[in-house]
PDB file of C-alpha atoms in Angstrom:
ATOM      1  CA  MET F   1     -22.844 -17.914   6.176  1.00 84.00           C
ATOM      2  CA  PRO F   2     -21.297 -20.639   8.346  1.00 92.00           C
ATOM      3  CA  GLY F   3     -17.509 -20.712   8.306  1.00 93.00           C
ATOM      4  CA  SER F   4     -17.005 -24.223   9.682  1.00 93.00           C
ATOM      5  CA  CYS F   5     -18.688 -27.486  10.650  1.00 94.00           C
ATOM      6  CA  GLY F   6     -18.505 -26.177  14.214  1.00 92.00           C
ATOM      7  CA  ASP F   7     -20.687 -23.226  13.171  1.00 93.00           C
ATOM      8  CA  LEU F   8     -23.172 -25.609  11.537  1.00 95.00           C
ATOM      9  CA  GLN F   9     -23.227 -27.803  14.646  1.00 92.00           C
ATOM     10  CA  GLN F  10     -23.778 -24.734  16.819  1.00 91.00           C
ATOM     11  CA  ILE F  11     -26.870 -23.659  14.836  1.00 93.00           C
ATOM     12  CA  GLY F  12     -28.428 -27.092  15.163  1.00 92.00           C
ATOM     13  CA  HIS F  13     -27.207 -29.367  12.365  1.00 93.00           C
ATOM     14  CA  LYS F  14     -27.089 -32.959  13.589  1.00 93.00           C
ATOM     15  CA  LYS F  15     -26.986 -35.114  10.448  1.00 95.00           C
ATOM     16  CA  SER F  16     -23.477 -35.661   9.026  1.00 95.00           C
ATOM     17  CA  GLY F  17     -22.894 -34.927   5.345  1.00 95.00           C
ATOM     18  CA  LEU F  18     -21.489 -32.589   2.701  1.00 96.00           C
ATOM     19  CA  PHE F  19     -21.860 -28.850   3.298  1.00 95.00           C
ATOM     20  CA  SER F  20     -20.733 -25.598   1.718  1.00 93.00           C
ATOM     21  CA  ILE F  21     -19.087 -23.093   4.042  1.00 94.00           C
ATOM     22  CA  MET F  22     -17.462 -19.671   3.591  1.00 91.00           C
ATOM     23  CA  GLU F  23     -13.712 -19.764   4.137  1.00 86.00           C
ATOM     24  CA  SER F  24     -11.928 -16.432   3.705  1.00 81.00           C
ATOM     25  CA  ASN F  25     -13.464 -15.144   0.422  1.00 79.00           C
ATOM     26  CA  LYS F  26     -14.229 -18.540  -1.134  1.00 84.00           C
ATOM     27  CA  ILE F  27     -16.955 -21.156  -0.878  1.00 90.00           C
ATOM     28  CA  VAL F  28     -15.535 -24.504   0.276  1.00 93.00           C
ATOM     29  CA  ASN F  29     -17.115 -27.956   0.316  1.00 95.00           C
ATOM     30  CA  VAL F  30     -16.532 -29.968   3.486  1.00 96.00           C
ATOM     31  CA  TYR F  31     -17.729 -33.194   5.046  1.00 97.00           C
ATOM     32  CA  CYS F  32     -19.067 -32.629   8.565  1.00 95.00           C
ATOM     33  CA  ASP F  33     -19.121 -35.626  10.929  1.00 96.00           C
ATOM     34  CA  PHE F  34     -21.519 -34.446  13.625  1.00 96.00           C
ATOM     35  CA  THR F  35     -20.899 -37.588  15.699  1.00 94.00           C
ATOM     36  CA  LYS F  36     -17.611 -35.890  16.716  1.00 93.00           C
ATOM     37  CA  PRO F  37     -17.393 -33.217  19.432  1.00 89.00           C
ATOM     38  CA  SER F  38     -16.833 -29.603  18.328  1.00 85.00           C
ATOM     39  CA  ASN F  39     -13.190 -29.630  19.482  1.00 88.00           C
ATOM     40  CA  ASP F  40     -12.301 -32.782  17.485  1.00 92.00           C
ATOM     41  CA  SER F  41     -10.309 -32.126  14.284  1.00 92.00           C
ATOM     42  CA  ALA F  42     -12.193 -35.023  12.617  1.00 94.00           C
ATOM     43  CA  LEU F  43     -15.427 -32.965  12.811  1.00 95.00           C
ATOM     44  CA  GLN F  44     -14.532 -31.257   9.502  1.00 95.00           C
ATOM     45  CA  ASN F  45     -12.890 -32.811   6.436  1.00 95.00           C
ATOM     46  CA  TRP F  46     -12.021 -30.460   3.595  1.00 93.00           C
ATOM     47  CA  ILE F  47     -13.241 -31.673   0.157  1.00 94.00           C
ATOM     48  CA  GLY F  48     -12.401 -28.773  -2.181  1.00 91.00           C
ATOM     49  CA  TYR F  49     -13.344 -25.376  -3.511  1.00 87.00           C
ATOM     50  CA  ALA F  50     -16.784 -24.722  -4.969  1.00 86.00           C
ATOM     51  CA  ASP F  51     -16.628 -22.852  -8.275  1.00 83.00           C
ATOM     52  CA  VAL F  52     -19.164 -20.151  -7.440  1.00 82.00           C
ATOM     53  CA  LYS F  53     -19.561 -17.057  -9.603  1.00 85.00           C
ATOM     54  CA  SER F  54     -22.317 -14.532  -9.013  1.00 85.00           C
ATOM     55  CA  LEU F  55     -21.945 -13.357 -12.624  1.00 89.00           C
ATOM     56  CA  PRO F  56     -20.432 -15.619 -15.315  1.00 94.00           C
ATOM     57  CA  THR F  57     -17.971 -13.499 -17.290  1.00 97.00           C
ATOM     58  CA  PHE F  58     -16.171 -14.454 -20.504  1.00 98.00           C
ATOM     59  CA  PHE F  59     -15.642 -12.894 -23.913  1.00 99.00           C
ATOM     60  CA  TYR F  60     -14.044 -13.468 -27.312  1.00 99.00           C
ATOM     61  CA  VAL F  61     -13.637 -10.643 -29.865  1.00 98.00           C
ATOM     62  CA  GLN F  62     -11.853 -10.332 -33.223  1.00 97.00           C
ATOM     63  CA  LYS F  63     -10.649  -7.630 -35.605  1.00 95.00           C
ATOM     64  CA  THR F  64     -11.557  -7.396 -39.287  1.00 93.00           C
ATOM     65  CA  ALA F  65      -9.500  -4.324 -40.206  1.00 93.00           C
ATOM     66  CA  PRO F  66      -5.873  -3.201 -39.880  1.00 93.00           C
ATOM     67  CA  PHE F  67      -5.005  -0.995 -36.891  1.00 93.00           C
ATOM     68  CA  SER F  68      -1.993   1.251 -36.333  1.00 94.00           C
ATOM     69  CA  THR F  69      -2.924   3.947 -33.786  1.00 95.00           C
ATOM     70  CA  LEU F  70      -0.340   4.269 -31.009  1.00 96.00           C
ATOM     71  CA  GLY F  71      -1.424   4.587 -27.378  1.00 96.00           C
ATOM     72  CA  ALA F  72      -5.145   4.007 -27.906  1.00 98.00           C
ATOM     73  CA  PRO F  73      -7.229   0.969 -26.932  1.00 98.00           C
ATOM     74  CA  ILE F  74      -7.517  -1.465 -29.848  1.00 98.00           C
ATOM     75  CA  PRO F  75     -11.180  -1.726 -30.914  1.00 98.00           C
ATOM     76  CA  PHE F  76     -12.691  -4.939 -32.260  1.00 97.00           C
ATOM     77  CA  GLU F  77     -15.305  -5.435 -34.945  1.00 96.00           C
ATOM     78  CA  ILE F  78     -16.618  -8.947 -34.204  1.00 96.00           C
ATOM     79  CA  GLU F  79     -18.027 -10.108 -30.891  1.00 98.00           C
ATOM     80  CA  ARG F  80     -18.141 -13.911 -30.931  1.00 98.00           C
ATOM     81  CA  LEU F  81     -19.052 -14.181 -27.259  1.00 98.00           C
ATOM     82  CA  ASN F  82     -19.687 -11.712 -24.428  1.00 98.00           C
ATOM     83  CA  ILE F  83     -21.328 -13.486 -21.506  1.00 97.00           C
ATOM     84  CA  GLY F  84     -21.817 -11.007 -18.683  1.00 97.00           C
ATOM     85  CA  GLY F  85     -21.457  -8.021 -21.040  1.00 98.00           C
ATOM     86  CA  ALA F  86     -18.126  -6.844 -19.567  1.00 98.00           C
ATOM     87  CA  MET F  87     -16.348  -6.383 -22.929  1.00 99.00           C
ATOM     88  CA  ASN F  88     -17.090  -3.338 -25.079  1.00 99.00           C
ATOM     89  CA  LYS F  89     -15.801  -4.246 -28.549  1.00 98.00           C
ATOM     90  CA  THR F  90     -16.221  -0.695 -29.855  1.00 98.00           C
ATOM     91  CA  THR F  91     -13.982   0.870 -27.197  1.00 98.00           C
ATOM     92  CA  GLY F  92     -11.822  -2.267 -26.879  1.00 98.00           C
ATOM     93  CA  LYS F  93     -12.161  -2.129 -23.089  1.00 99.00           C
ATOM     94  CA  PHE F  94     -13.111  -4.874 -20.644  1.00 99.00           C
ATOM     95  CA  THR F  95     -14.526  -3.718 -17.291  1.00 99.00           C
ATOM     96  CA  ALA F  96     -14.294  -6.199 -14.417  1.00 98.00           C
ATOM     97  CA  PRO F  97     -17.799  -6.762 -13.030  1.00 98.00           C
ATOM     98  CA  ARG F  98     -16.529  -8.541  -9.901  1.00 96.00           C
ATOM     99  CA  LYS F  99     -13.389  -8.656  -7.776  1.00 96.00           C
ATOM    100  CA  GLY F 100     -11.377 -11.769  -8.552  1.00 96.00           C
ATOM    101  CA  VAL F 101      -8.790 -13.480 -10.734  1.00 97.00           C
ATOM    102  CA  TYR F 102      -9.125 -13.204 -14.525  1.00 98.00           C
ATOM    103  CA  PHE F 103      -7.319 -14.724 -17.500  1.00 99.00           C
ATOM    104  CA  PHE F 104      -6.704 -12.808 -20.747  1.00 99.00           C
ATOM    105  CA  ALA F 105      -5.198 -13.927 -24.059  1.00 99.00           C
ATOM    106  CA  PHE F 106      -4.276 -12.036 -27.213  1.00 98.00           C
ATOM    107  CA  ASN F 107      -3.071 -13.466 -30.517  1.00 97.00           C
ATOM    108  CA  GLY F 108      -2.297 -11.223 -33.444  1.00 94.00           C
ATOM    109  CA  VAL F 109      -0.390 -10.658 -36.653  1.00 94.00           C
ATOM    110  CA  GLY F 110       1.842  -7.680 -37.323  1.00 92.00           C
ATOM    111  CA  THR F 111       2.721  -6.579 -40.832  1.00 92.00           C
ATOM    112  CA  LEU F 112       6.265  -5.220 -41.069  1.00 90.00           C
ATOM    113  CA  ASP F 113       6.621  -3.562 -44.477  1.00 90.00           C
ATOM    114  CA  LYS F 114      10.229  -2.591 -43.758  1.00 90.00           C
ATOM    115  CA  PRO F 115      12.718  -3.495 -41.016  1.00 93.00           C
ATOM    116  CA  GLY F 116      10.947  -2.600 -37.785  1.00 90.00           C
ATOM    117  CA  TYR F 117       8.935  -3.756 -34.820  1.00 93.00           C
ATOM    118  CA  LEU F 118       5.470  -3.778 -33.273  1.00 92.00           C
ATOM    119  CA  ASP F 119       4.773  -3.914 -29.521  1.00 96.00           C
ATOM    120  CA  VAL F 120       1.275  -4.521 -28.124  1.00 97.00           C
ATOM    121  CA  GLY F 121       0.668  -3.974 -24.415  1.00 98.00           C
ATOM    122  CA  LEU F 122      -1.902  -5.376 -22.019  1.00 98.00           C
ATOM    123  CA  MET F 123      -3.112  -2.450 -19.921  1.00 99.00           C
ATOM    124  CA  VAL F 124      -4.934  -2.342 -16.576  1.00 99.00           C
ATOM    125  CA  ASN F 125      -6.298   1.087 -15.663  1.00 99.00           C
ATOM    126  CA  GLY F 126      -3.699   2.695 -17.930  1.00 98.00           C
ATOM    127  CA  VAL F 127      -0.718   0.745 -16.554  1.00 98.00           C
ATOM    128  CA  GLN F 128       1.095  -1.729 -18.807  1.00 98.00           C
ATOM    129  CA  ILE F 129       1.246  -5.177 -17.188  1.00 98.00           C
ATOM    130  CA  GLY F 130       2.283  -7.273 -20.195  1.00 97.00           C
ATOM    131  CA  ARG F 131       3.737  -6.908 -23.659  1.00 97.00           C
ATOM    132  CA  ALA F 132       4.087  -8.855 -26.897  1.00 96.00           C
ATOM    133  CA  GLU F 133       6.569  -7.896 -29.601  1.00 95.00           C
ATOM    134  CA  CYS F 134       7.350  -8.891 -33.146  1.00 93.00           C
ATOM    135  CA  HIS F 135      10.165  -7.535 -35.275  1.00 91.00           C
ATOM    136  CA  SER F 136      11.801  -7.949 -38.651  1.00 89.00           C
ATOM    137  CA  THR F 137      15.324  -7.177 -39.782  1.00 90.00           C
ATOM    138  CA  THR F 138      14.415  -7.424 -43.469  1.00 91.00           C
ATOM    139  CA  GLY F 139      10.844  -6.132 -43.807  1.00 85.00           C
ATOM    140  CA  GLY F 140       8.118  -7.499 -46.051  1.00 86.00           C
ATOM    141  CA  GLU F 141       7.039  -9.964 -43.345  1.00 90.00           C
ATOM    142  CA  TRP F 142       4.036 -10.890 -41.282  1.00 91.00           C
ATOM    143  CA  GLU F 143       4.940 -11.835 -37.714  1.00 92.00           C
ATOM    144  CA  THR F 144       2.809 -13.238 -34.898  1.00 93.00           C
ATOM    145  CA  LEU F 145       2.265 -11.765 -31.464  1.00 95.00           C
ATOM    146  CA  THR F 146       0.912 -13.631 -28.452  1.00 97.00           C
ATOM    147  CA  LEU F 147       0.261 -12.598 -24.881  1.00 97.00           C
ATOM    148  CA  GLN F 148      -1.428 -14.328 -21.949  1.00 98.00           C
ATOM    149  CA  SER F 149      -1.882 -13.095 -18.408  1.00 98.00           C
ATOM    150  CA  THR F 150      -3.609 -14.158 -15.214  1.00 98.00           C
ATOM    151  CA  ILE F 151      -4.330 -11.120 -13.053  1.00 98.00           C
ATOM    152  CA  GLU F 152      -6.229 -10.028  -9.988  1.00 98.00           C
ATOM    153  CA  LEU F 153      -8.775  -7.270 -10.633  1.00 98.00           C
ATOM    154  CA  LYS F 154     -11.094  -5.176  -8.514  1.00 98.00           C
ATOM    155  CA  THR F 155     -14.666  -4.396  -9.520  1.00 97.00           C
ATOM    156  CA  GLY F 156     -14.573  -1.630 -12.136  1.00 98.00           C
ATOM    157  CA  ASP F 157     -10.953  -2.150 -13.246  1.00 99.00           C
ATOM    158  CA  SER F 158     -10.465  -1.627 -17.000  1.00 99.00           C
ATOM    159  CA  VAL F 159      -8.357  -3.912 -19.201  1.00 99.00           C
ATOM    160  CA  TRP F 160      -7.412  -3.298 -22.831  1.00 99.00           C
ATOM    161  CA  LEU F 161      -4.763  -3.803 -25.483  1.00 98.00           C
ATOM    162  CA  GLN F 162      -2.883  -0.981 -27.169  1.00 98.00           C
ATOM    163  CA  ILE F 163       0.013  -0.537 -29.551  1.00 96.00           C
ATOM    164  CA  LEU F 164       2.912   0.697 -27.419  1.00 97.00           C
ATOM    165  CA  PHE F 165       5.612   1.078 -30.075  1.00 94.00           C
ATOM    166  CA  SER F 166       5.589   0.726 -33.819  1.00 92.00           C
ATOM    167  CA  PHE F 167       8.119   1.304 -36.559  1.00 91.00           C
ATOM    168  CA  GLY F 168       7.172   0.342 -40.114  1.00 86.00           C
ATOM    169  CA  SER F 169       4.400  -1.930 -38.859  1.00 90.00           C
ATOM    170  CA  TYR F 170       0.729  -2.300 -37.944  1.00 89.00           C
ATOM    171  CA  LEU F 171      -1.751  -4.961 -36.868  1.00 90.00           C
ATOM    172  CA  GLN F 172      -2.792  -6.766 -40.042  1.00 91.00           C
ATOM    173  CA  ASP F 173      -6.357  -7.931 -40.539  1.00 83.00           C
ATOM    174  CA  ASN F 174      -9.255  -8.159 -42.970  1.00 83.00           C
ATOM    175  CA  SER F 175     -12.814  -9.443 -42.953  1.00 82.00           C
ATOM    176  CA  ASP F 176     -11.818 -12.862 -44.299  1.00 86.00           C
ATOM    177  CA  ALA F 177      -8.879 -13.475 -41.959  1.00 85.00           C
ATOM    178  CA  GLN F 178      -9.649 -12.245 -38.424  1.00 87.00           C
ATOM    179  CA  PHE F 179      -6.001 -12.665 -37.365  1.00 93.00           C
ATOM    180  CA  ASN F 180      -6.302 -10.662 -34.133  1.00 94.00           C
ATOM    181  CA  HIS F 181      -8.161 -12.261 -31.239  1.00 96.00           C
ATOM    182  CA  PHE F 182      -8.721 -11.081 -27.655  1.00 98.00           C
ATOM    183  CA  SER F 183     -10.408 -13.246 -25.038  1.00 99.00           C
ATOM    184  CA  GLY F 184     -10.805 -13.283 -21.291  1.00 99.00           C
ATOM    185  CA  TRP F 185     -12.735 -14.880 -18.479  1.00 98.00           C
ATOM    186  CA  LEU F 186     -13.289 -14.827 -14.742  1.00 97.00           C
ATOM    187  CA  LEU F 187     -11.377 -17.716 -13.184  1.00 96.00           C
ATOM    188  CA  GLN F 188     -12.233 -17.118  -9.547  1.00 93.00           C
ATOM    189  CA  GLU F 189     -14.519 -14.587  -7.943  1.00 93.00           C
ATOM    190  CA  TYR F 190     -13.696 -13.215  -4.505  1.00 90.00           C
ATOM    191  CA  LEU F 191     -16.989 -13.492  -2.675  1.00 83.00           C
ATOM    192  CA  SER F 192     -18.110 -11.333   0.217  1.00 74.00           C
ATOM    193  CA  LEU F 193     -21.237 -11.376   2.290  1.00 60.00           C
TER     194      LEU F 193
END
């Protein structure tokens, strides 16, 4: 794929206009003025990035049951959306189908029956990269947890949520409430030819 207006000019383009070129690992839109010589900086005017994805990827899942298991991926019961099929609600794991930058968000409710805490971690290939915590000094409370992260992933990387620490608490949910939500999407794919 051409990497500049100079490349396009070299392969025979003569009519000025808008073109897509490959710059690093992204598709870029440029205006090429072919009335200019190839060594003139006015030959190419950068317009912006093209939002190109070879596989659209986004998901939204919810829980309908309480969960308290430490150190295991949190499974989900409802799949509201799973474009690209990268999220497995049963295992609770997302597998990156393409190399690029992804965004993930988790919102949840912890029930703290007695004074205690609940920590939920965002994991990538078994390594914690983010954490949300709720705690209570009195007990008998429901507390919210929220976690967002923008991360770079390679093809095949796995992302999931898990309870890291818990004392007198668990993720609260039921079929009418769906308090716990996990969503994610591909922001930018790193393209290669």
